[in-house]
Every structure is written in structure tokens, then in C-alpha cells.
Amino acid sequence: MASDGLFRTGPRAASGSHPVVALAGNPNTGKSTVFNALTGLAQHTGNWPGKTVRTAWGTARHRGRLYTLVDLPGTYSLLAGSAEEEVASDFLCHGRPDATVVVADATALERNLNLVLQVLEVTGKVVVLLNLIDEARRKGYDIDVGVLAEGLGVPVVPAVARDGRGLPELMDTVAALCDGSLVTHPRPVVYPPDVEESLRRLEARLAGRLPRGAPLRWLAVRALCGDARVLRLLAGPAPPPGSPAPAGPAPPPGSPLPSPGFSPVVRPRPAVSRTSPETKRSAGP
Ligand SMILES: Nc1nc2c(ncn2[C@@H]2O[C@H](COP(=O)(O)OP(=O)(O)O)[C@@H](O)[C@H]2O)c(=O)[nH]1
Ligand SMILES: [Mg+2]
């Protein structure tokens, strides 16, 4: 496994034109097991730029196509209370992954769904890998994967990653998310009316300060939770009335990872709901 310095230029730099796939999840859900099974020896590790958080990234091949997988640090939340949460949140918000796999522990679904719902506020191009199905069965849990997928509005793939079970289906789903042939319809979390009103106002204030396509609602949630970096952004000077929002062009392939902080590099969120259901496979309602 190569190490360190390589990561300074980041997985995006190494990916060339390969789709970038983020692996997120609570600690001990089998994320590294999935990552190792899919990337084999084609891995690099290193510290996240400006952080002591170690992360791994590598290349997976599936049906003749290459993907760059990023094994994000395990977190229970994206609310940036720790360096790990900040790294995972920044990568999902600003690293522009083409798809995100949230590895969830089937034996502790309720706790794991907290992160799933947060990720869905950042990006819709998500597949949930429901791992440790063997342990869940041993405990007598029988999870209806179809109902879960319908409730979340994104695909759910059951797996026993330690035995490689479910991983080909995972990569088929990732491939379909990356090439746009699979359309998701994530269900938004609806907060109480006063919170929704605050979010709406914060989103409007953030919209003028961030590039089009930035996950405004999620950043507004973070502001309400007291995230210092979002609050700093809101406290900064507002752009003059009528001035266009920052363009935020996607960097060319080979650009380094965005550094921590609110880099204006955000790929517009895909308009998944506008794609014709006749021509695309669809997940969820
Ligand atoms: N029983 C069972 N154990 C698993 C499965 N996937 C991973 N593990 C084990 O769970 C532990 C944590 O896995 P790891 O990949 O390090 O989790 P991470 O912290 O999310 O990266 C390891 O001992 C794995 O061998 C699975 O599907 N079933
Ligand atoms: Mg791990």
C-alpha cells in the first residue's frame, strides 16, 4: 500500500476520468472490509489535507470500468463535531463524489439511519449497503429491504461484506448511479414548521454566498446546529443585490482535492427527479 504524500493530491487527482465513489458509515460497519474487497492492493493511505485524520483511497474495477473509491473516516454524524466528521462532511459537500455508498450495520439500523438521512441531505446519489446481514439474521432480525429503500428513496443492497456477498450487486448499483441510468428520489427530512421556516431563511442567505448546486439545506441545518464555519460564512459580507451567485465551475480532471473549509468547488446536485422514468431505472417512490 502506498502512503502519505500521495494523498496530498487526493483521490480526485488520481481518478482522471474515473467516477469517484465515497464510502461513508458509522465505525465498525464493515466499510474497510468493503473497500479492501473492491480495491485489493490498488490502495493508498494518507492524512487528509490539513488534518491528522487518516483515510484510504483506491481503484476498483467493475465490468471493465474503473472507479476511485474513497474510504471516509467512520462517523456517527456529519455535524462536524470532530475532525473525522469534518473530513467526511467536507468530502461529501465539496469533493463532488459521483456516488456515495453508506455502509450501515443491519444489527443497529436505527443508529445507522441517522447518518444515512444526513448524507441524503447532502447528495441524492446514494446507495445504502445494508451490511452484517448474517449477524442480523443470527439476532432474529428480518429487515424488509424493499420497504427500507422505498422509505429512503434510494437503493438498499443487503450484504455480508466479509464473505463478499452483495458486493457485485453494490457495484452494479454504483455503476448505474454514476452513469445516470439509476434515478433516486430521496425523501427529505421534514422538520417542525418553525425549524423549516428558519431553514428557508438561512438557505436564502446562503444562496448568495455559495455556488449554484451547493447543498444549501444541509448547510442551513449545520448553521442551526451552530457549525462555526457556516456561521462565519453567514456573518461575512453579503454580495451586493442583483449580483450573480458565484459560478463555482467544476475543476478539470486532475485537480487536487478541495482543502477543508468552504471552497467554492461544488458540483451541481443532479436533477434526478427530472429524468424521464420511462428511460431510466428508478429507485424508491
Ligand atoms: N459477521 C460479519 N462481520 C463483518 C462483516 N463485514 C465486516 N465484518 C467485520 O466487522 C469488523 C469491522 O469491519 P471494518 O471493515 O474494519 O469496519 P469499519 O470500521 O467500518 O471500516 C471486522 O472484524 C470485519 O471482519 C459482515 O458482513 N459480517
Ligand atoms: Mg475502517
mmCIF file with all atom_site columns, C-alpha atoms in Angstrom, residues 14-182:
data_model
loop_
_atom_site.group_PDB
_atom_site.id
_atom_site.type_symbol
_atom_site.label_atom_id
_atom_site.label_alt_id
_atom_site.label_comp_id
_atom_site.label_asym_id
_atom_site.label_entity_id
_atom_site.label_seq_id
_atom_site.pdbx_PDB_ins_code
_atom_site.Cartn_x
_atom_site.Cartn_y
_atom_site.Cartn_z
_atom_site.occupancy
_atom_site.B_iso_or_equiv
_atom_site.pdbx_formal_charge
_atom_site.auth_seq_id
_atom_site.auth_comp_id
_atom_site.auth_asym_id
_atom_site.auth_atom_id
_atom_site.pdbx_PDB_model_num
ATOM 1   C CA . ALA A 1 14  ? -5.658  10.193  -9.295  1.00 0.00 ? 14  ALA A CA 1
ATOM 2   C CA . SER A 1 15  ? -9.080  9.419   -10.648 1.00 0.00 ? 15  SER A CA 1
ATOM 3   C CA . GLY A 1 16  ? -8.581  11.040  -14.051 1.00 0.00 ? 16  GLY A CA 1
ATOM 4   C CA . SER A 1 17  ? -11.939 10.497  -15.660 1.00 0.00 ? 17  SER A CA 1
ATOM 5   C CA . HIS A 1 18  ? -12.973 7.591   -13.391 1.00 0.00 ? 18  HIS A CA 1
ATOM 6   C CA . PRO A 1 19  ? -16.068 8.136   -11.296 1.00 0.00 ? 19  PRO A CA 1
ATOM 7   C CA . VAL A 1 20  ? -15.310 8.910   -7.639  1.00 0.00 ? 20  VAL A CA 1
ATOM 8   C CA . VAL A 1 21  ? -17.252 6.854   -5.101  1.00 0.00 ? 21  VAL A CA 1
ATOM 9   C CA . ALA A 1 22  ? -17.288 7.815   -1.412  1.00 0.00 ? 22  ALA A CA 1
ATOM 10  C CA . LEU A 1 23  ? -17.695 5.147   1.283   1.00 0.00 ? 23  LEU A CA 1
ATOM 11  C CA . ALA A 1 24  ? -19.305 6.592   4.393   1.00 0.00 ? 24  ALA A CA 1
ATOM 12  C CA . GLY A 1 25  ? -20.641 4.888   7.503   1.00 0.00 ? 25  GLY A CA 1
ATOM 13  C CA . ASN A 1 26  ? -20.553 4.538   11.261  1.00 0.00 ? 26  ASN A CA 1
ATOM 14  C CA . PRO A 1 27  ? -17.367 2.961   12.680  1.00 0.00 ? 27  PRO A CA 1
ATOM 15  C CA . ASN A 1 28  ? -17.268 -0.860  12.555  1.00 0.00 ? 28  ASN A CA 1
ATOM 16  C CA . THR A 1 29  ? -19.934 -1.289  9.907   1.00 0.00 ? 29  THR A CA 1
ATOM 17  C CA . GLY A 1 30  ? -17.515 -3.053  7.521   1.00 0.00 ? 30  GLY A CA 1
ATOM 18  C CA . LYS A 1 31  ? -16.519 -0.048  5.429   1.00 0.00 ? 31  LYS A CA 1
ATOM 19  C CA . SER A 1 32  ? -12.863 -1.036  5.203   1.00 0.00 ? 32  SER A CA 1
ATOM 20  C CA . THR A 1 33  ? -13.882 -4.640  4.522   1.00 0.00 ? 33  THR A CA 1
ATOM 21  C CA . VAL A 1 34  ? -15.878 -3.413  1.512   1.00 0.00 ? 34  VAL A CA 1
ATOM 22  C CA . PHE A 1 35  ? -13.069 -1.085  0.452   1.00 0.00 ? 35  PHE A CA 1
ATOM 23  C CA . ASN A 1 36  ? -10.414 -3.824  0.684   1.00 0.00 ? 36  ASN A CA 1
ATOM 24  C CA . ALA A 1 37  ? -12.554 -6.371  -1.157  1.00 0.00 ? 37  ALA A CA 1
ATOM 25  C CA . LEU A 1 38  ? -13.220 -3.947  -4.009  1.00 0.00 ? 38  LEU A CA 1
ATOM 26  C CA . THR A 1 39  ? -9.800  -2.319  -4.377  1.00 0.00 ? 39  THR A CA 1
ATOM 27  C CA . GLY A 1 40  ? -7.459  -5.215  -3.487  1.00 0.00 ? 40  GLY A CA 1
ATOM 28  C CA . LEU A 1 41  ? -3.895  -3.943  -3.473  1.00 0.00 ? 41  LEU A CA 1
ATOM 29  C CA . ALA A 1 42  ? -4.642  -0.833  -5.521  1.00 0.00 ? 42  ALA A CA 1
ATOM 30  C CA . GLN A 1 43  ? -4.793  1.362   -2.413  1.00 0.00 ? 43  GLN A CA 1
ATOM 31  C CA . HIS A 1 44  ? -3.192  4.445   -0.961  1.00 0.00 ? 44  HIS A CA 1
ATOM 32  C CA . THR A 1 45  ? -3.457  5.861   2.525   1.00 0.00 ? 45  THR A CA 1
ATOM 33  C CA . GLY A 1 46  ? -2.619  9.247   3.889   1.00 0.00 ? 46  GLY A CA 1
ATOM 34  C CA . ASN A 1 47  ? -3.621  12.085  6.108   1.00 0.00 ? 47  ASN A CA 1
ATOM 35  C CA . TRP A 1 48  ? -6.431  14.286  4.956   1.00 0.00 ? 48  TRP A CA 1
ATOM 36  C CA . PRO A 1 49  ? -5.006  17.661  3.893   1.00 0.00 ? 49  PRO A CA 1
ATOM 37  C CA . GLY A 1 50  ? -4.547  19.792  6.988   1.00 0.00 ? 50  GLY A CA 1
ATOM 38  C CA . LYS A 1 51  ? -5.813  17.059  9.348   1.00 0.00 ? 51  LYS A CA 1
ATOM 39  C CA . THR A 1 52  ? -4.402  14.146  11.300  1.00 0.00 ? 52  THR A CA 1
ATOM 40  C CA . VAL A 1 53  ? -7.318  12.002  10.102  1.00 0.00 ? 53  VAL A CA 1
ATOM 41  C CA . ARG A 1 54  ? -6.104  9.033   8.051   1.00 0.00 ? 54  ARG A CA 1
ATOM 42  C CA . THR A 1 55  ? -8.094  7.972   5.052   1.00 0.00 ? 55  THR A CA 1
ATOM 43  C CA . ALA A 1 56  ? -7.632  5.460   2.249   1.00 0.00 ? 56  ALA A CA 1
ATOM 44  C CA . TRP A 1 57  ? -8.478  5.640   -1.406  1.00 0.00 ? 57  TRP A CA 1
ATOM 45  C CA . GLY A 1 58  ? -8.029  3.143   -4.204  1.00 0.00 ? 58  GLY A CA 1
ATOM 46  C CA . THR A 1 59  ? -9.140  1.850   -7.551  1.00 0.00 ? 59  THR A CA 1
ATOM 47  C CA . ALA A 1 60  ? -11.854 -0.741  -8.161  1.00 0.00 ? 60  ALA A CA 1
ATOM 48  C CA . ARG A 1 61  ? -12.620 -2.408  -11.466 1.00 0.00 ? 61  ARG A CA 1
ATOM 49  C CA . HIS A 1 62  ? -16.170 -3.482  -12.241 1.00 0.00 ? 62  HIS A CA 1
ATOM 50  C CA . ARG A 1 63  ? -17.403 -4.763  -15.611 1.00 0.00 ? 63  ARG A CA 1
ATOM 51  C CA . GLY A 1 64  ? -14.360 -3.276  -17.321 1.00 0.00 ? 64  GLY A CA 1
ATOM 52  C CA . ARG A 1 65  ? -14.746 0.175   -15.809 1.00 0.00 ? 65  ARG A CA 1
ATOM 53  C CA . LEU A 1 66  ? -12.513 1.784   -13.173 1.00 0.00 ? 66  LEU A CA 1
ATOM 54  C CA . TYR A 1 67  ? -13.797 3.627   -10.104 1.00 0.00 ? 67  TYR A CA 1
ATOM 55  C CA . THR A 1 68  ? -11.899 5.600   -7.481  1.00 0.00 ? 68  THR A CA 1
ATOM 56  C CA . LEU A 1 69  ? -13.145 4.591   -4.030  1.00 0.00 ? 69  LEU A CA 1
ATOM 57  C CA . VAL A 1 70  ? -12.579 6.841   -1.024  1.00 0.00 ? 70  VAL A CA 1
ATOM 58  C CA . ASP A 1 71  ? -12.841 5.161   2.402   1.00 0.00 ? 71  ASP A CA 1
ATOM 59  C CA . LEU A 1 72  ? -14.001 8.110   4.522   1.00 0.00 ? 72  LEU A CA 1
ATOM 60  C CA . PRO A 1 73  ? -13.405 8.100   8.285   1.00 0.00 ? 73  PRO A CA 1
ATOM 61  C CA . GLY A 1 74  ? -16.144 6.317   10.246  1.00 0.00 ? 74  GLY A CA 1
ATOM 62  C CA . THR A 1 75  ? -18.629 8.782   11.763  1.00 0.00 ? 75  THR A CA 1
ATOM 63  C CA . TYR A 1 76  ? -21.985 8.714   13.516  1.00 0.00 ? 76  TYR A CA 1
ATOM 64  C CA . SER A 1 77  ? -22.867 12.143  12.166  1.00 0.00 ? 77  SER A CA 1
ATOM 65  C CA . LEU A 1 78  ? -21.839 14.765  9.604   1.00 0.00 ? 78  LEU A CA 1
ATOM 66  C CA . LEU A 1 79  ? -22.350 17.627  12.010  1.00 0.00 ? 79  LEU A CA 1
ATOM 67  C CA . ALA A 1 80  ? -18.631 18.408  12.217  1.00 0.00 ? 80  ALA A CA 1
ATOM 68  C CA . GLY A 1 81  ? -18.180 17.871  15.948  1.00 0.00 ? 81  GLY A CA 1
ATOM 69  C CA . SER A 1 82  ? -14.909 16.017  15.370  1.00 0.00 ? 82  SER A CA 1
ATOM 70  C CA . ALA A 1 83  ? -12.123 16.080  12.789  1.00 0.00 ? 83  ALA A CA 1
ATOM 71  C CA . GLU A 1 84  ? -13.475 12.804  11.329  1.00 0.00 ? 84  GLU A CA 1
ATOM 72  C CA . GLU A 1 85  ? -16.941 14.276  10.905  1.00 0.00 ? 85  GLU A CA 1
ATOM 73  C CA . GLU A 1 86  ? -15.494 17.394  9.335   1.00 0.00 ? 86  GLU A CA 1
ATOM 74  C CA . VAL A 1 87  ? -13.490 15.362  6.811   1.00 0.00 ? 87  VAL A CA 1
ATOM 75  C CA . ALA A 1 88  ? -16.464 13.162  5.866   1.00 0.00 ? 88  ALA A CA 1
ATOM 76  C CA . SER A 1 89  ? -18.806 16.139  5.646   1.00 0.00 ? 89  SER A CA 1
ATOM 77  C CA . ASP A 1 90  ? -16.376 18.244  3.601   1.00 0.00 ? 90  ASP A CA 1
ATOM 78  C CA . PHE A 1 91  ? -15.743 15.443  1.151   1.00 0.00 ? 91  PHE A CA 1
ATOM 79  C CA . LEU A 1 92  ? -19.435 14.823  0.580   1.00 0.00 ? 92  LEU A CA 1
ATOM 80  C CA . CYS A 1 93  ? -20.233 18.561  0.326   1.00 0.00 ? 93  CYS A CA 1
ATOM 81  C CA . HIS A 1 94  ? -17.238 19.687  -1.721  1.00 0.00 ? 94  HIS A CA 1
ATOM 82  C CA . GLY A 1 95  ? -15.451 16.595  -3.051  1.00 0.00 ? 95  GLY A CA 1
ATOM 83  C CA . ARG A 1 96  ? -18.156 16.039  -5.634  1.00 0.00 ? 96  ARG A CA 1
ATOM 84  C CA . PRO A 1 97  ? -18.353 12.209  -5.463  1.00 0.00 ? 97  PRO A CA 1
ATOM 85  C CA . ASP A 1 98  ? -20.240 10.660  -8.382  1.00 0.00 ? 98  ASP A CA 1
ATOM 86  C CA . ALA A 1 99  ? -21.889 8.237   -5.957  1.00 0.00 ? 99  ALA A CA 1
ATOM 87  C CA . THR A 1 100 ? -21.849 7.665   -2.207  1.00 0.00 ? 100 THR A CA 1
ATOM 88  C CA . VAL A 1 101 ? -22.166 4.298   -0.517  1.00 0.00 ? 101 VAL A CA 1
ATOM 89  C CA . VAL A 1 102 ? -23.373 4.482   3.076   1.00 0.00 ? 102 VAL A CA 1
ATOM 90  C CA . VAL A 1 103 ? -22.414 1.239   4.783   1.00 0.00 ? 103 VAL A CA 1
ATOM 91  C CA . ALA A 1 104 ? -24.982 0.545   7.501   1.00 0.00 ? 104 ALA A CA 1
ATOM 92  C CA . ASP A 1 105 ? -24.953 -2.096  10.235  1.00 0.00 ? 105 ASP A CA 1
ATOM 93  C CA . ALA A 1 106 ? -28.118 -4.188  9.883   1.00 0.00 ? 106 ALA A CA 1
ATOM 94  C CA . THR A 1 107 ? -27.945 -5.081  13.585  1.00 0.00 ? 107 THR A CA 1
ATOM 95  C CA . ALA A 1 108 ? -28.188 -1.403  14.632  1.00 0.00 ? 108 ALA A CA 1
ATOM 96  C CA . LEU A 1 109 ? -30.333 0.096   11.928  1.00 0.00 ? 109 LEU A CA 1
ATOM 97  C CA . GLU A 1 110 ? -31.865 2.947   13.920  1.00 0.00 ? 110 GLU A CA 1
ATOM 98  C CA . ARG A 1 111 ? -28.496 4.391   14.929  1.00 0.00 ? 111 ARG A CA 1
ATOM 99  C CA . ASN A 1 112 ? -27.084 3.917   11.420  1.00 0.00 ? 112 ASN A CA 1
ATOM 100 C CA . LEU A 1 113 ? -30.039 5.597   9.703   1.00 0.00 ? 113 LEU A CA 1
ATOM 101 C CA . ASN A 1 114 ? -29.133 8.878   11.397  1.00 0.00 ? 114 ASN A CA 1
ATOM 102 C CA . LEU A 1 115 ? -26.066 9.147   9.172   1.00 0.00 ? 115 LEU A CA 1
ATOM 103 C CA . VAL A 1 116 ? -27.968 7.859   6.126   1.00 0.00 ? 116 VAL A CA 1
ATOM 104 C CA . LEU A 1 117 ? -30.533 10.655  6.481   1.00 0.00 ? 117 LEU A CA 1
ATOM 105 C CA . GLN A 1 118 ? -27.812 13.267  6.909   1.00 0.00 ? 118 GLN A CA 1
ATOM 106 C CA . VAL A 1 119 ? -25.981 12.056  3.797   1.00 0.00 ? 119 VAL A CA 1
ATOM 107 C CA . LEU A 1 120 ? -29.267 12.216  1.872   1.00 0.00 ? 120 LEU A CA 1
ATOM 108 C CA . GLU A 1 121 ? -29.489 15.916  2.754   1.00 0.00 ? 121 GLU A CA 1
ATOM 109 C CA . VAL A 1 122 ? -26.117 16.446  1.056   1.00 0.00 ? 122 VAL A CA 1
ATOM 110 C CA . THR A 1 123 ? -26.454 14.246  -2.023  1.00 0.00 ? 123 THR A CA 1
ATOM 111 C CA . GLY A 1 124 ? -29.109 12.105  -3.667  1.00 0.00 ? 124 GLY A CA 1
ATOM 112 C CA . LYS A 1 125 ? -26.670 9.812   -5.473  1.00 0.00 ? 125 LYS A CA 1
ATOM 113 C CA . VAL A 1 126 ? -26.609 7.339   -2.614  1.00 0.00 ? 126 VAL A CA 1
ATOM 114 C CA . VAL A 1 127 ? -26.831 3.585   -2.186  1.00 0.00 ? 127 VAL A CA 1
ATOM 115 C CA . VAL A 1 128 ? -27.182 2.085   1.275   1.00 0.00 ? 128 VAL A CA 1
ATOM 116 C CA . LEU A 1 129 ? -25.174 -1.104  1.770   1.00 0.00 ? 129 LEU A CA 1
ATOM 117 C CA . LEU A 1 130 ? -27.023 -2.972  4.495   1.00 0.00 ? 130 LEU A CA 1
ATOM 118 C CA . ASN A 1 131 ? -24.097 -4.962  5.866   1.00 0.00 ? 131 ASN A CA 1
ATOM 119 C CA . LEU A 1 132 ? -23.729 -7.618  8.580   1.00 0.00 ? 132 LEU A CA 1
ATOM 120 C CA . ILE A 1 133 ? -26.936 -9.285  7.409   1.00 0.00 ? 133 ILE A CA 1
ATOM 121 C CA . ASP A 1 134 ? -25.528 -12.563 8.787   1.00 0.00 ? 134 ASP A CA 1
ATOM 122 C CA . GLU A 1 135 ? -25.303 -11.065 12.285  1.00 0.00 ? 135 GLU A CA 1
ATOM 123 C CA . ALA A 1 136 ? -28.767 -9.522  11.958  1.00 0.00 ? 136 ALA A CA 1
ATOM 124 C CA . ARG A 1 137 ? -30.238 -12.911 10.987  1.00 0.00 ? 137 ARG A CA 1
ATOM 125 C CA . ARG A 1 138 ? -28.489 -14.515 13.939  1.00 0.00 ? 138 ARG A CA 1
ATOM 126 C CA . LYS A 1 139 ? -30.197 -11.979 16.171  1.00 0.00 ? 139 LYS A CA 1
ATOM 127 C CA . GLY A 1 140 ? -33.549 -12.773 14.585  1.00 0.00 ? 140 GLY A CA 1
ATOM 128 C CA . TYR A 1 141 ? -33.926 -9.515  12.653  1.00 0.00 ? 141 TYR A CA 1
ATOM 129 C CA . ASP A 1 142 ? -35.728 -9.783  9.337   1.00 0.00 ? 142 ASP A CA 1
ATOM 130 C CA . ILE A 1 143 ? -35.349 -6.442  7.540   1.00 0.00 ? 143 ILE A CA 1
ATOM 131 C CA . ASP A 1 144 ? -37.618 -5.711  4.583   1.00 0.00 ? 144 ASP A CA 1
ATOM 132 C CA . VAL A 1 145 ? -35.084 -4.176  2.214   1.00 0.00 ? 145 VAL A CA 1
ATOM 133 C CA . GLY A 1 146 ? -37.781 -3.084  -0.255  1.00 0.00 ? 146 GLY A CA 1
ATOM 134 C CA . VAL A 1 147 ? -39.696 -1.134  2.376   1.00 0.00 ? 147 VAL A CA 1
ATOM 135 C CA . LEU A 1 148 ? -36.482 0.480   3.597   1.00 0.00 ? 148 LEU A CA 1
ATOM 136 C CA . ALA A 1 149 ? -35.495 1.516   0.048   1.00 0.00 ? 149 ALA A CA 1
ATOM 137 C CA . GLU A 1 150 ? -38.947 2.927   -0.561  1.00 0.00 ? 150 GLU A CA 1
ATOM 138 C CA . GLY A 1 151 ? -38.907 4.873   2.696   1.00 0.00 ? 151 GLY A CA 1
ATOM 139 C CA . LEU A 1 152 ? -35.485 6.368   1.983   1.00 0.00 ? 152 LEU A CA 1
ATOM 140 C CA . GLY A 1 153 ? -35.978 6.847   -1.748  1.00 0.00 ? 153 GLY A CA 1
ATOM 141 C CA . VAL A 1 154 ? -32.595 5.331   -2.597  1.00 0.00 ? 154 VAL A CA 1
ATOM 142 C CA . PRO A 1 155 ? -31.489 1.757   -3.331  1.00 0.00 ? 155 PRO A CA 1
ATOM 143 C CA . VAL A 1 156 ? -30.610 -0.566  -0.458  1.00 0.00 ? 156 VAL A CA 1
ATOM 144 C CA . VAL A 1 157 ? -28.338 -3.566  -1.107  1.00 0.00 ? 157 VAL A CA 1
ATOM 145 C CA . PRO A 1 158 ? -28.116 -6.295  1.562   1.00 0.00 ? 158 PRO A CA 1
ATOM 146 C CA . ALA A 1 159 ? -24.612 -7.682  2.115   1.00 0.00 ? 159 ALA A CA 1
ATOM 147 C CA . VAL A 1 160 ? -22.264 -9.869  4.076   1.00 0.00 ? 160 VAL A CA 1
ATOM 148 C CA . ALA A 1 161 ? -19.135 -7.971  3.099   1.00 0.00 ? 161 ALA A CA 1
ATOM 149 C CA . ARG A 1 162 ? -16.796 -10.309 4.988   1.00 0.00 ? 162 ARG A CA 1
ATOM 150 C CA . ASP A 1 163 ? -17.795 -13.075 2.558   1.00 0.00 ? 163 ASP A CA 1
ATOM 151 C CA . GLY A 1 164 ? -18.075 -10.770 -0.453  1.00 0.00 ? 164 GLY A CA 1
ATOM 152 C CA . ARG A 1 165 ? -21.831 -11.316 -0.619  1.00 0.00 ? 165 ARG A CA 1
ATOM 153 C CA . GLY A 1 166 ? -23.742 -8.361  -2.049  1.00 0.00 ? 166 GLY A CA 1
ATOM 154 C CA . LEU A 1 167 ? -20.652 -6.589  -3.395  1.00 0.00 ? 167 LEU A CA 1
ATOM 155 C CA . PRO A 1 168 ? -21.269 -7.314  -7.126  1.00 0.00 ? 168 PRO A CA 1
ATOM 156 C CA . GLU A 1 169 ? -24.839 -6.008  -6.671  1.00 0.00 ? 169 GLU A CA 1
ATOM 157 C CA . LEU A 1 170 ? -23.433 -2.966  -4.868  1.00 0.00 ? 170 LEU A CA 1
ATOM 158 C CA . MET A 1 171 ? -21.083 -2.173  -7.756  1.00 0.00 ? 171 MET A CA 1
ATOM 159 C CA . ASP A 1 172 ? -23.862 -2.665  -10.333 1.00 0.00 ? 172 ASP A CA 1
ATOM 160 C CA . THR A 1 173 ? -25.893 -0.096  -8.395  1.00 0.00 ? 173 THR A CA 1
ATOM 161 C CA . VAL A 1 174 ? -22.918 2.268   -8.067  1.00 0.00 ? 174 VAL A CA 1
ATOM 162 C CA . ALA A 1 175 ? -22.289 1.984   -11.812 1.00 0.00 ? 175 ALA A CA 1
ATOM 163 C CA . ALA A 1 176 ? -25.927 2.813   -12.547 1.00 0.00 ? 176 ALA A CA 1
ATOM 164 C CA . LEU A 1 177 ? -25.807 5.844   -10.208 1.00 0.00 ? 177 LEU A CA 1
ATOM 165 C CA . CYS A 1 178 ? -22.593 7.063   -11.840 1.00 0.00 ? 178 CYS A CA 1
ATOM 166 C CA . ASP A 1 179 ? -23.819 6.730   -15.420 1.00 0.00 ? 179 ASP A CA 1
ATOM 167 C CA . GLY A 1 180 ? -27.214 8.217   -14.586 1.00 0.00 ? 180 GLY A CA 1
ATOM 168 C CA . SER A 1 181 ? -29.232 5.135   -15.551 1.00 0.00 ? 181 SER A CA 1
ATOM 169 C CA . LEU A 1 182 ? -30.451 4.767   -11.959 1.00 0.00 ? 182 LEU A CA 1
#
